[in-house]
mmCIF file of C-alpha atoms and ligand atoms in Angstrom:
data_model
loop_
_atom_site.group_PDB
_atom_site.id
_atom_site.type_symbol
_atom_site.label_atom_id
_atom_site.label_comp_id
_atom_site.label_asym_id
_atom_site.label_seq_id
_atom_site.Cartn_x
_atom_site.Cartn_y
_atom_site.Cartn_z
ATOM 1 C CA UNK R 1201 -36.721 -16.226 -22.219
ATOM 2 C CA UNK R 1202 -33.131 -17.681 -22.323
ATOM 3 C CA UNK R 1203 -32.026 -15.050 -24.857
ATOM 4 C CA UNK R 1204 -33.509 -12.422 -21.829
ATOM 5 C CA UNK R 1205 -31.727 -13.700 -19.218
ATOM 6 C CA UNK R 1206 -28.660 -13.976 -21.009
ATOM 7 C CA UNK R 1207 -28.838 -10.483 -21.770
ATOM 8 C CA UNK R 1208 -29.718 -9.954 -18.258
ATOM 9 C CA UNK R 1209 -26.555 -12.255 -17.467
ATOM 10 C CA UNK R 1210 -24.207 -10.155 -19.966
ATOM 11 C CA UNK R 1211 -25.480 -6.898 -18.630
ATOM 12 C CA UNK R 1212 -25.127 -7.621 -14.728
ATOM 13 C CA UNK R 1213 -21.271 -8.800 -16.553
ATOM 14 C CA UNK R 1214 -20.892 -5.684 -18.206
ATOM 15 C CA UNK R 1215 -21.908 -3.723 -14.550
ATOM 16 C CA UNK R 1216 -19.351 -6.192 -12.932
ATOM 17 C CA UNK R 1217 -16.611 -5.194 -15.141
ATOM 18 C CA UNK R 1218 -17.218 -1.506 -14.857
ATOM 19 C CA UNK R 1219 -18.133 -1.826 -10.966
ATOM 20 C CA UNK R 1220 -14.260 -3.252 -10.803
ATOM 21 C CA UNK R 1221 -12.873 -0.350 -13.154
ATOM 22 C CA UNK R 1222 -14.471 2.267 -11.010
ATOM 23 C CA UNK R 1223 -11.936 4.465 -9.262
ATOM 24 C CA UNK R 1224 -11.201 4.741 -5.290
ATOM 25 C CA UNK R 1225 -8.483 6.418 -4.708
ATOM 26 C CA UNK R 1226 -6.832 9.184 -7.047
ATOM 27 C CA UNK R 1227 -3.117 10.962 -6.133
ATOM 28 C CA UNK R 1228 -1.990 13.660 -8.285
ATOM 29 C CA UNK R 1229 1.216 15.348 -8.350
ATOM 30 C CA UNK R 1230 1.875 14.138 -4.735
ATOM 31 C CA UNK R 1231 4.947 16.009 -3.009
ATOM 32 C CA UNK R 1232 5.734 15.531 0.611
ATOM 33 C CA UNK R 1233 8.531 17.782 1.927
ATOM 34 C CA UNK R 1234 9.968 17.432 5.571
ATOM 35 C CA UNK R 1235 11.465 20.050 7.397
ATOM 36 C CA UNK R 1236 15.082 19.890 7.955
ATOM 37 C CA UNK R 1237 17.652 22.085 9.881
ATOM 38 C CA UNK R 1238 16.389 26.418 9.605
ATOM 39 C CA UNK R 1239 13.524 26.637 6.979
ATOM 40 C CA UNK R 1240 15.372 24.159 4.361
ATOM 41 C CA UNK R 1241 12.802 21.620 3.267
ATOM 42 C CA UNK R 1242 13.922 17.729 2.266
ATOM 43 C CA UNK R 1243 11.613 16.479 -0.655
ATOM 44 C CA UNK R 1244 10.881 12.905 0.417
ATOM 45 C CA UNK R 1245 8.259 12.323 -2.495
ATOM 46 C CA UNK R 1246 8.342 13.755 -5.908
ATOM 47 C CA UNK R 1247 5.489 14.314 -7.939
ATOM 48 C CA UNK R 1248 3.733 10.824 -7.451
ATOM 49 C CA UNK R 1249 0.786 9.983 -9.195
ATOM 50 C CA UNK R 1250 -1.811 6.709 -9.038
ATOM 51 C CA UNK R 1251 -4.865 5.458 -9.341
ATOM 52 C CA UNK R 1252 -6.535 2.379 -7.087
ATOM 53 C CA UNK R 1253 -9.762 0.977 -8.421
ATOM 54 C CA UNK R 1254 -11.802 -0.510 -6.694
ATOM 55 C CA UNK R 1255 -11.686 -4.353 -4.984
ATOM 56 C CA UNK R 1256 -7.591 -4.452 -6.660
ATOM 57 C CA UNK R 1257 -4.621 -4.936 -4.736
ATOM 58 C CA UNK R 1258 -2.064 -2.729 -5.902
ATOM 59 C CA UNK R 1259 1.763 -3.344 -4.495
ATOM 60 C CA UNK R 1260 4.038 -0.278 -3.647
ATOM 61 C CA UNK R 1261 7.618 -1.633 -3.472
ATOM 62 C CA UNK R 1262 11.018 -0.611 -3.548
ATOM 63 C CA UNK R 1263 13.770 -0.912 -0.643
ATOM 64 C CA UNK R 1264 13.585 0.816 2.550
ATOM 65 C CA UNK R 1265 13.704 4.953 2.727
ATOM 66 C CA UNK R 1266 12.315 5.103 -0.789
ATOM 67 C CA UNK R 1267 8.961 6.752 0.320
ATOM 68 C CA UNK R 1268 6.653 4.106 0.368
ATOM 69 C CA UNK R 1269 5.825 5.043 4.350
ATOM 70 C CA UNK R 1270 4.817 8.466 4.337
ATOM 71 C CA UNK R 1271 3.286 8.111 0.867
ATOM 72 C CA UNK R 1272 0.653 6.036 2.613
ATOM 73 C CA UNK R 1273 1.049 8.535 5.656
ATOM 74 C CA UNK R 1274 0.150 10.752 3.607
ATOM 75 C CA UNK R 1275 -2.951 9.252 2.476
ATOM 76 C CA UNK R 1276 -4.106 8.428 5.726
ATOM 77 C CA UNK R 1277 -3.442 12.228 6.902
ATOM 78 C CA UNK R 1278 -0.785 11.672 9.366
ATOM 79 C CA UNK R 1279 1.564 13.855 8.230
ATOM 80 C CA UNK R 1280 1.326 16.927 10.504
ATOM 81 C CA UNK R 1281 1.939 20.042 9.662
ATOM 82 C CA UNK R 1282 5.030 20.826 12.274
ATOM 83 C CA UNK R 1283 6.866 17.916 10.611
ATOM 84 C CA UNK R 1284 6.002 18.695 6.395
ATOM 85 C CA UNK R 1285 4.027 19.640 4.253
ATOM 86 C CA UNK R 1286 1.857 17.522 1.525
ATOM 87 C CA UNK R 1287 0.951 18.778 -1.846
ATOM 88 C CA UNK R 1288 -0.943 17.512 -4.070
ATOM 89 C CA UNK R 1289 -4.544 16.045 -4.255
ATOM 90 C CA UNK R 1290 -5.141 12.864 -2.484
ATOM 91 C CA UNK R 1291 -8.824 11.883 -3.662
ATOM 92 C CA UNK R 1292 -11.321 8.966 -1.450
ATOM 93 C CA UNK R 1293 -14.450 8.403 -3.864
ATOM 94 C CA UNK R 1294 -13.463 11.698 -5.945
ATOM 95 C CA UNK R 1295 -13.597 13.620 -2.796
ATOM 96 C CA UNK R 1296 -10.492 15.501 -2.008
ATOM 97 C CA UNK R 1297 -8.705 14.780 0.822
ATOM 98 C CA UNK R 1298 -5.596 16.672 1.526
ATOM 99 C CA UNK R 1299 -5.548 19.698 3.803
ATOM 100 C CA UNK R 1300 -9.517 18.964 5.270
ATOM 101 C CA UNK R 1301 -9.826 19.790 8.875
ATOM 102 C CA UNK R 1302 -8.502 17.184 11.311
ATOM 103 C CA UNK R 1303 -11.330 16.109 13.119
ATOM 104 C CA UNK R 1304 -13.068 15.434 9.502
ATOM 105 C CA UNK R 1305 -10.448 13.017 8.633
ATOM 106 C CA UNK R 1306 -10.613 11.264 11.983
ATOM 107 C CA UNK R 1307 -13.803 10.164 10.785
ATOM 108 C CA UNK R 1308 -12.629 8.860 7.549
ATOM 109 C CA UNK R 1309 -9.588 6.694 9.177
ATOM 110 C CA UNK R 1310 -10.814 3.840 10.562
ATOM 111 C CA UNK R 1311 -14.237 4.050 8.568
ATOM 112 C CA UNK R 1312 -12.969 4.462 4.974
ATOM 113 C CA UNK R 1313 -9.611 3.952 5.018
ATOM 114 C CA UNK R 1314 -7.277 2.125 7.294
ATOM 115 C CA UNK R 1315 -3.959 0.650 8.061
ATOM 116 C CA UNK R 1316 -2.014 -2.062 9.252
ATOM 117 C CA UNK R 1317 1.528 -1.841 9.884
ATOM 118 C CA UNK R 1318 4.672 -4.045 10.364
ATOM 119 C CA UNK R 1319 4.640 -4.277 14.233
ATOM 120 C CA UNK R 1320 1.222 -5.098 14.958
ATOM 121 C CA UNK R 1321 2.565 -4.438 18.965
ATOM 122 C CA UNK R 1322 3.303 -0.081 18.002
ATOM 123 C CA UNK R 1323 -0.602 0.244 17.130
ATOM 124 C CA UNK R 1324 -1.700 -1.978 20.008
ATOM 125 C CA UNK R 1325 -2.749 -0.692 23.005
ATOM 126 C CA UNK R 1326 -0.498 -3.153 25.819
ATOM 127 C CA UNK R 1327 -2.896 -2.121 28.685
ATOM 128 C CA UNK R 1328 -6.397 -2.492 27.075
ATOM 129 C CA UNK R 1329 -7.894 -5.473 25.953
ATOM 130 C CA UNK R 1330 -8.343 -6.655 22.617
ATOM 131 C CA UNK R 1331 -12.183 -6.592 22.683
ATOM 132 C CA UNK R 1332 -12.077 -3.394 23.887
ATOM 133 C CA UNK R 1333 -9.802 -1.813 21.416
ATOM 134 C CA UNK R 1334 -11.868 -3.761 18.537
ATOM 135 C CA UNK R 1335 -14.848 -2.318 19.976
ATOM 136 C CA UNK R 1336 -13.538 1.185 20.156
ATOM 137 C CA UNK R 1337 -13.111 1.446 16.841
ATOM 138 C CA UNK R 1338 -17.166 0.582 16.169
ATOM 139 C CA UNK R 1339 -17.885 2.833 19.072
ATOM 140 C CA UNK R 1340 -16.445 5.676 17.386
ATOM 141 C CA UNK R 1341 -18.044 4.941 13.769
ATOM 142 C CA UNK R 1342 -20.970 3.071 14.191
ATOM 143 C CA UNK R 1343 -24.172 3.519 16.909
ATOM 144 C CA UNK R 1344 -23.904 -0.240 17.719
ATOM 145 C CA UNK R 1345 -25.170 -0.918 21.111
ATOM 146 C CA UNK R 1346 -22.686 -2.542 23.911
ATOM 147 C CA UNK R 1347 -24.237 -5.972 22.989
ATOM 148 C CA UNK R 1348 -23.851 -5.685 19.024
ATOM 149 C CA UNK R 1349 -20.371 -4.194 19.577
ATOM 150 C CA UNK R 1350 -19.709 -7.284 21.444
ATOM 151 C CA UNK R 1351 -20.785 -10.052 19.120
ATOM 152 C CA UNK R 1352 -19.167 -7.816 15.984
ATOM 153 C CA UNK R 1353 -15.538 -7.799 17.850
ATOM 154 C CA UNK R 1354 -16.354 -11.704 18.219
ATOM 155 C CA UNK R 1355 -17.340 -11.792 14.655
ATOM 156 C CA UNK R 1356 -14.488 -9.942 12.929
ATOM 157 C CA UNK R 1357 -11.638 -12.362 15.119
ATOM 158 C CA UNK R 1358 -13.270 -15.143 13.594
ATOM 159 C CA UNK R 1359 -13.634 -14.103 10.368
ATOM 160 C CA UNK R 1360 -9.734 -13.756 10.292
ATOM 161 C CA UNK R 1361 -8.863 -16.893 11.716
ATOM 162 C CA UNK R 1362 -8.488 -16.489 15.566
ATOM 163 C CA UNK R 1363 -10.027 -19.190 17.712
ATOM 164 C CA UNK R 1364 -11.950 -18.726 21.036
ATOM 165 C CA UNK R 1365 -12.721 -15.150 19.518
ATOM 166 C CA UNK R 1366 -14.881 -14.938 22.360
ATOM 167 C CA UNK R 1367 -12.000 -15.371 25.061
ATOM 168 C CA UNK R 1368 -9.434 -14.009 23.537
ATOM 169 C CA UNK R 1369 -11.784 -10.428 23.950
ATOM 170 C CA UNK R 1370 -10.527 -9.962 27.396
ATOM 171 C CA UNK R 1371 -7.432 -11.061 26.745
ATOM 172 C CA UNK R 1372 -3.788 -8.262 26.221
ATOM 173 C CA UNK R 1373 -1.891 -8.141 23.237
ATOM 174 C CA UNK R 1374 0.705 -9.441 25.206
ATOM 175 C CA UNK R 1375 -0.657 -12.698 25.698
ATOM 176 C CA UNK R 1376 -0.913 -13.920 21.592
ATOM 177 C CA UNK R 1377 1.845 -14.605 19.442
ATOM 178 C CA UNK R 1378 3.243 -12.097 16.369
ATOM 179 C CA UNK R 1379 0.782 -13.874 14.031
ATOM 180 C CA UNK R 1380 -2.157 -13.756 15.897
ATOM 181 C CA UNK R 1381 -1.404 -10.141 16.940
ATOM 182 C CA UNK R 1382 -1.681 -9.035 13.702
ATOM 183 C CA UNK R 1383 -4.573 -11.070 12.784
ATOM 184 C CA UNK R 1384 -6.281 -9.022 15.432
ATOM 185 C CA UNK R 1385 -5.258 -5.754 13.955
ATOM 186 C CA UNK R 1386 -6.470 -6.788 10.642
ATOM 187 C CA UNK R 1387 -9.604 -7.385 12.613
ATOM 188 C CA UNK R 1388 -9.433 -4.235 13.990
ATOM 189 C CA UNK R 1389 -8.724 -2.370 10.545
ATOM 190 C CA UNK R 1390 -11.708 -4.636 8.981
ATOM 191 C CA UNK R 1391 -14.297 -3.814 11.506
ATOM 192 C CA UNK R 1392 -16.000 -1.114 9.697
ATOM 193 C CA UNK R 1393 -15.775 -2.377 6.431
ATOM 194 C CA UNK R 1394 -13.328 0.368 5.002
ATOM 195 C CA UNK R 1395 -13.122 0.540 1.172
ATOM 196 C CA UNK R 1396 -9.596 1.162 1.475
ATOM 197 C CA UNK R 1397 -6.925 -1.297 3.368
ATOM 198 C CA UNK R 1398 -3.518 -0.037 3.313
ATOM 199 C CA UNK R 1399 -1.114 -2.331 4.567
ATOM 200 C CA UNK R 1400 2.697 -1.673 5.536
ATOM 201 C CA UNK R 1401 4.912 -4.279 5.218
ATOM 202 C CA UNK R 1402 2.125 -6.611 6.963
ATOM 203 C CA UNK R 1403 4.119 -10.127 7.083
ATOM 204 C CA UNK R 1404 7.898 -8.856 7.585
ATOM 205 C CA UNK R 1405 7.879 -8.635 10.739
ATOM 206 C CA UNK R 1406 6.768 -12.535 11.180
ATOM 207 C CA UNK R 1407 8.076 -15.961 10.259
ATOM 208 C CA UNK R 1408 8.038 -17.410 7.004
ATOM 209 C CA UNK R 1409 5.143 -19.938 7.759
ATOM 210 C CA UNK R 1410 2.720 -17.258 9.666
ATOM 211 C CA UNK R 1411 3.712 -14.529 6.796
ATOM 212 C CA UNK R 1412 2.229 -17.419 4.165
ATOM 213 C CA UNK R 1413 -1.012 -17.626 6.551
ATOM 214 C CA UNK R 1414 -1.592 -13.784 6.960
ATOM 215 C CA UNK R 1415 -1.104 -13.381 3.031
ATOM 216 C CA UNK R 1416 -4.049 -16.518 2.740
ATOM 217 C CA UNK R 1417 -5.733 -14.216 4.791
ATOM 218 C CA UNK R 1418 -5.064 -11.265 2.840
ATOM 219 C CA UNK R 1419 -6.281 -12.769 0.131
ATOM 220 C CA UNK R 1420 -9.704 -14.068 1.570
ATOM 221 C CA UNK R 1421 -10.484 -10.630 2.320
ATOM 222 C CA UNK R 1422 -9.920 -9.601 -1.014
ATOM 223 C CA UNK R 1423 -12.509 -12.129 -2.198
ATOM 224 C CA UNK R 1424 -14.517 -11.467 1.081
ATOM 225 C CA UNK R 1425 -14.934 -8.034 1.660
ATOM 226 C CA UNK R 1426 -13.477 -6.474 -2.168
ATOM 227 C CA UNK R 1427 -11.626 -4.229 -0.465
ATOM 228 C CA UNK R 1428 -8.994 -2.353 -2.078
ATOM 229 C CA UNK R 1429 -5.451 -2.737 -0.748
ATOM 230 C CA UNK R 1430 -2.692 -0.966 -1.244
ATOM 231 C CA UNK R 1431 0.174 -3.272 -0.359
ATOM 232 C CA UNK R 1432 3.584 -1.603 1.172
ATOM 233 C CA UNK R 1433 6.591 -4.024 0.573
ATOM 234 C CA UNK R 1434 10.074 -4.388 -0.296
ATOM 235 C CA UNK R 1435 9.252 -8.154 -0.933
ATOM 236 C CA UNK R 1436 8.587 -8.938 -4.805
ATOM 237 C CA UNK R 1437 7.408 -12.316 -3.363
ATOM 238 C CA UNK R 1438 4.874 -11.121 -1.801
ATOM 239 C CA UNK R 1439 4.189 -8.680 -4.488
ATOM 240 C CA UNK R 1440 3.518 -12.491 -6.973
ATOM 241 C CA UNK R 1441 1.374 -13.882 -4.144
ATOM 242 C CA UNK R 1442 -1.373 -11.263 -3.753
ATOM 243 C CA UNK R 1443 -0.917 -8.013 -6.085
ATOM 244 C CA UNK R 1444 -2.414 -7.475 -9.237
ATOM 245 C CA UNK R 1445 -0.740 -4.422 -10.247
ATOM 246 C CA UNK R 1446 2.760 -2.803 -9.073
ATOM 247 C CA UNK R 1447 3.906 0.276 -8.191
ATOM 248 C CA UNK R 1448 7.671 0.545 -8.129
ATOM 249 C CA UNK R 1449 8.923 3.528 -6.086
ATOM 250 C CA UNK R 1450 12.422 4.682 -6.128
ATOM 251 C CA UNK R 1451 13.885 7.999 -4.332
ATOM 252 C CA UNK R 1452 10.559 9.687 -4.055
ATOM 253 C CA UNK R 1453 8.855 8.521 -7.706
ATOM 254 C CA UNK R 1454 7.943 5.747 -9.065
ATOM 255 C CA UNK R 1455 9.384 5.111 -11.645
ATOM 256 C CA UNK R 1456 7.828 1.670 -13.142
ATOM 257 C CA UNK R 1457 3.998 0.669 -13.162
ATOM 258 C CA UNK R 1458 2.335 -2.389 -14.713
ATOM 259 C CA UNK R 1459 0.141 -5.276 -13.887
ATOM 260 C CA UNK R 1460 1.992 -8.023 -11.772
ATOM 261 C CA UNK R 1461 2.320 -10.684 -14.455
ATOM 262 C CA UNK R 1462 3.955 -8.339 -17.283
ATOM 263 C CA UNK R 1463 6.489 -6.957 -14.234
ATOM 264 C CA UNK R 1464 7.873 -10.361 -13.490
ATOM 265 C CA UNK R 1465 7.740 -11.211 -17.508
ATOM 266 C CA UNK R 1466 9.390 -8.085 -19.304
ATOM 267 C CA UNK R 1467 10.726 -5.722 -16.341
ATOM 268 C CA UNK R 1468 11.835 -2.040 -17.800
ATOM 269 C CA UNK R 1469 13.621 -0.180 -15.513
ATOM 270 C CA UNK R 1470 16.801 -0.755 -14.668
ATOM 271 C CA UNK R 1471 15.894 -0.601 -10.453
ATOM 272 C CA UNK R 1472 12.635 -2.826 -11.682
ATOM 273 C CA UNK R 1473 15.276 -5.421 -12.947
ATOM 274 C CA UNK R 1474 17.746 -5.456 -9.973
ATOM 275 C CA UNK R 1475 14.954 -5.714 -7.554
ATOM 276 C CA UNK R 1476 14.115 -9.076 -9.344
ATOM 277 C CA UNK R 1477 17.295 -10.310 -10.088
ATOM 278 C CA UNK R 1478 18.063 -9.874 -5.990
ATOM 279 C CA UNK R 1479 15.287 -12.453 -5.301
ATOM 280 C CA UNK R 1480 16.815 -15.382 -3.825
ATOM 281 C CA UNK R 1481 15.939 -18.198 -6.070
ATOM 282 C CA UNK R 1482 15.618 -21.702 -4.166
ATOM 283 C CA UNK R 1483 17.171 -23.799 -7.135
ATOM 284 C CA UNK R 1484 20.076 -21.292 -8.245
ATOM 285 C CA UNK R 1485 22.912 -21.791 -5.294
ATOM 286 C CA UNK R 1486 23.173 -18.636 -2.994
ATOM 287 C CA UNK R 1487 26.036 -17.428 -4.117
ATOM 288 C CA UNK R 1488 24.776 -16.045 -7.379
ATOM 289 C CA UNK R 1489 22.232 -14.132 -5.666
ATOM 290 C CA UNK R 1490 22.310 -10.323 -7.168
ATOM 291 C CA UNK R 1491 21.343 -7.545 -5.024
ATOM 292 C CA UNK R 1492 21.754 -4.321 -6.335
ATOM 293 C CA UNK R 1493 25.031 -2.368 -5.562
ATOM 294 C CA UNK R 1494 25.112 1.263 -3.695
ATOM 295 C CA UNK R 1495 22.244 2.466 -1.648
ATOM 296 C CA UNK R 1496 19.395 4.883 -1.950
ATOM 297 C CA UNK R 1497 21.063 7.874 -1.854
ATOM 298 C CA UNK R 1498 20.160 10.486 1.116
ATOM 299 C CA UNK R 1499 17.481 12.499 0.649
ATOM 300 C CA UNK R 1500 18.324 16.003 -0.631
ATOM 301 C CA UNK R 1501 21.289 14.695 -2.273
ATOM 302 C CA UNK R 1502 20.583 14.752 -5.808
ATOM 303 C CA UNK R 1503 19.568 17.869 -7.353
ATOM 304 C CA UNK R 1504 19.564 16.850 -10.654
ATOM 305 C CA UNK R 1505 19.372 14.181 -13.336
ATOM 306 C CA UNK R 1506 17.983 10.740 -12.467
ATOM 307 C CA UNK R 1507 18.444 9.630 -8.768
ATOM 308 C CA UNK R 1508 18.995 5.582 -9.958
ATOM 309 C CA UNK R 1509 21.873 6.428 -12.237
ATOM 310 C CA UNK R 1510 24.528 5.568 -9.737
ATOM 311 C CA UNK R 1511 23.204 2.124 -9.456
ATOM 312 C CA UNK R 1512 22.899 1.841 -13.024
ATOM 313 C CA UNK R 1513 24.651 -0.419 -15.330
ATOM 314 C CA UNK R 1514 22.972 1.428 -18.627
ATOM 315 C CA UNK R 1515 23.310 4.569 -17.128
ATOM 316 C CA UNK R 1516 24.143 7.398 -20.309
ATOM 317 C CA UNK R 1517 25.090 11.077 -20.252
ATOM 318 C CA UNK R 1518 21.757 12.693 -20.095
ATOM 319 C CA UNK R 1519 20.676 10.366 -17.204
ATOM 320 C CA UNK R 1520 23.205 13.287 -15.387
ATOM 321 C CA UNK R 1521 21.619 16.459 -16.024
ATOM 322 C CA UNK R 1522 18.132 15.161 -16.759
ATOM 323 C CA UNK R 1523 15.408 13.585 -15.001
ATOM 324 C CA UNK R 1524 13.380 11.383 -16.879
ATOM 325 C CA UNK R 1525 9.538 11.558 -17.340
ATOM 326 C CA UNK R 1526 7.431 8.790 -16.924
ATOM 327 C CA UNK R 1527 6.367 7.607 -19.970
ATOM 328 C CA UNK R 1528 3.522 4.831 -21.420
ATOM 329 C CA UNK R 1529 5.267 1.475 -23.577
ATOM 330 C CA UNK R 1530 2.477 -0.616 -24.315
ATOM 331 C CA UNK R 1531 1.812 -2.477 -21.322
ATOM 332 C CA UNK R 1532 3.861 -0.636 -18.434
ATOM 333 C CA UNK R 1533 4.844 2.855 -17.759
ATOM 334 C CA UNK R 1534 8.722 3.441 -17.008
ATOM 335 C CA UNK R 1535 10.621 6.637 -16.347
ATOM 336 C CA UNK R 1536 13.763 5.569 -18.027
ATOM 337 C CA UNK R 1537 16.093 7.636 -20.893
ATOM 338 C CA UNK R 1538 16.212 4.274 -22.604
ATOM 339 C CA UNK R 1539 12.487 3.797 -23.591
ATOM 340 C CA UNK R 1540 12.052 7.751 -24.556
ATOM 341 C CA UNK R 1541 10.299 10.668 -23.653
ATOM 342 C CA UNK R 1542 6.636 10.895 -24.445
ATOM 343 C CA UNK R 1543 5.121 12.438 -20.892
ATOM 344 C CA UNK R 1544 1.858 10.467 -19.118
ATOM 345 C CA UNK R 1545 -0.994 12.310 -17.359
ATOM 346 C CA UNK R 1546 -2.996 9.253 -15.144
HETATM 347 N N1 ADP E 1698 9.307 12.872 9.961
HETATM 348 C C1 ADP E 1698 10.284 12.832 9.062
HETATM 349 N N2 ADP E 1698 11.193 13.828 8.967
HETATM 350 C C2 ADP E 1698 12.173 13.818 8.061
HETATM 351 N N3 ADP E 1698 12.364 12.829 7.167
HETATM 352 C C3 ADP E 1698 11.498 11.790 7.210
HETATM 353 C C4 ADP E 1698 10.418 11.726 8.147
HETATM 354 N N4 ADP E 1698 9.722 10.578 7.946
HETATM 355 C C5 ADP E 1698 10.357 9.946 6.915
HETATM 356 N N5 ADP E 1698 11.411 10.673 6.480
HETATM 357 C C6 ADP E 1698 12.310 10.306 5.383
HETATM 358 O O1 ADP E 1698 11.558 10.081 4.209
HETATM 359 C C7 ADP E 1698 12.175 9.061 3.423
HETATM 360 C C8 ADP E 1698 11.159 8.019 3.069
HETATM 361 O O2 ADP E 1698 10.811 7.292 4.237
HETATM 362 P P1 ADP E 1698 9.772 6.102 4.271
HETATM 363 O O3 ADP E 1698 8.541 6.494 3.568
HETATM 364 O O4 ADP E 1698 9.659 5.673 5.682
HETATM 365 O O5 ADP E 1698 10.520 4.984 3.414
HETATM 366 P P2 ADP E 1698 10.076 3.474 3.159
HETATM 367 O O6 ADP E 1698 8.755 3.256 3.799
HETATM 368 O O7 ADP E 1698 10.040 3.345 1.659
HETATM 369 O O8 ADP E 1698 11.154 2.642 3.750
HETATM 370 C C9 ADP E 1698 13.329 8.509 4.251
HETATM 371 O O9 ADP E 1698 14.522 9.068 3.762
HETATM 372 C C10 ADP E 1698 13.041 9.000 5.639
HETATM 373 O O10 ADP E 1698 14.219 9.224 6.362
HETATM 374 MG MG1 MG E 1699 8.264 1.931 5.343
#
């Protein structure tokens, strides 16, 4: 009997592990391209490729304009076609994604995937209550009744922490603080139970103390719900509070990809290791903080060779005619001169 149900125990393991291996979302060869002045196109993101299994949090960081917005736009089908165009295959549950009619991925958003974003007060409605706009998301993807809609909207505030969920309902956004605001639009993005949370810089917008409660939160839901999230942030400490792998994105690519505790322990690209020497460290005084020098160059203005080379201190003379690929080490993938050439396929 005890051998059984060990078996039993070892098997249900075995599912376990596999269940939390099995893939969500898959992006191949990923280009977006905006339209610029005449019929010249601007590539905003080059060749991007990732995987998201399901119930992880993966982390998409790098510093502002590197793509990490409209990669998730992308994703969530936003970009129209007057302003770009997305190649590529964007794949929910192995089914594809990109280019299916509008009013198909209406459905999707909202019920499979959805989003929060920095300024919880752009995707709030000011003139319509917050029960209402909870409830309008149910109303549009599930056949609750008036009644069930109700007492879900209640439900989902208090499952992320707001109090008197049932008078805050008829309450504005107006009327709650930053914090609480975007508690309710975590609500809101929870209410259907999406498989897929993406999440755009969700705490930069807030103080320091209400960013540490909405990342508790965060990471309830991950226990909660096993939701997969893809985390937008230029904020490695937020990246070491909730991520479990990273995604580091620079001019369009991304260009360094490992689990969270091997990116903080042996960095490999050069961008990977500026971003975490610029962390301001508590005990080290402020002065010999490190940010990186130079900016992300403008978009369209590197034809050639790697885009981080004028930022980088090991920079050599094929970095200026050659783009490198992103290759596997042992533990991380990199797209660096230094560490080779050997190609990866996800
Ligand atoms: N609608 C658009 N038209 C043209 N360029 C755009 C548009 N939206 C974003 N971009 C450009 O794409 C690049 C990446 O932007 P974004 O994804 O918002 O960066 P991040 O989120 O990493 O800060 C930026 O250079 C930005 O100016
Ligand atoms: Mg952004």
């Amino acid at each position: 009997m005890i051998t059984e149900s060990n078996d039993v125990k070892r098997q249900e393991n075995h599912l376990n592990e596999s269940n939390q291996k099995e893939e969500l979302l898959t992006v191949e060869n990923l280009h977006i391209k905006f339209y610029s002045e005449g019929k010249k196109k601007i590539t905003a993101v080059n060749n991007v490729s990732f995987r998201l299994n399901r119930s992880e949090t993966v982390a998409l960081v790098g510093e502002s304009g590197c793509g990490k917005s409209v990669t998730s736009f992308s994703i969530m089908g936003l970009i129209s076609k007057h302003v770009g165009e997305v190649e590529g295959s964007i794949k929910l549950n192995r089914k594809e994604l990109n280019g299916i009619p509008s009013k198909k991925m209406r459905d999707i958003r909202g019920r499979d995937i959805s989003m929060i974003f920095q300024e919880p007060m752009t995707s709030l409605n000011p003139v319509h209550k917050i029960g209402d706009q909870i409830g309008e998301v149910l109303e549009l993807h599930t056949q609750f009744s008036k009644e069930e809609i109700k007492q879900k909207t209640i439900e989902m505030l208090r499952k992320v922490g707001i109090p008197r969920a049932d008078k805050i309902i008829r309450e504005y956004p107006h009327q709650l603080s930053g914090g609480m605001r975007q508690r309710v639009m975590i609500a809101m993005a929870m209410a259907c139970n999406p498989a897929l949370l993406i999440a755009d810089e969700p705490t930069t917008a807030l103080d320091v103390t209400i960013q540490a409660q909405i990342l508790d939160l965060m990471n309830s839901l991950k226990s909660n719900f096993q939701t997969t999230i893809l985390l937008i942030t230029h904020d490695l400490g937020v990246v070491a509070e909730i991520a479990d792998r990273v995604m580091v994105m620079y001019y369009g690519q991304i260009v360094e990809e490992t689990d969270v505790q091997t990116l903080f322990a042996t960095p490999k690209h050069p961008y990977t290791v500026g971003l975490l020497n610029s962390i301001p460290n508590l005990e080290e005084d402020s002065k010999r903080l490190h940010p990186i020098e130079g900016n992300v160059p403008y978009l369209g203005e590197i034809s050639e060779g790697c885009p981080f080379r004028f930022r980088c201190k090991d920079a050599m003379e094929k970095c200026s005619h050659e783009n490198p690929p992103l290759i596997s080490l042992d533990k991380q993938k990199v797209r660096c001169w230094i560490y080779g050439e050997k190609e990866v396929t996800i």
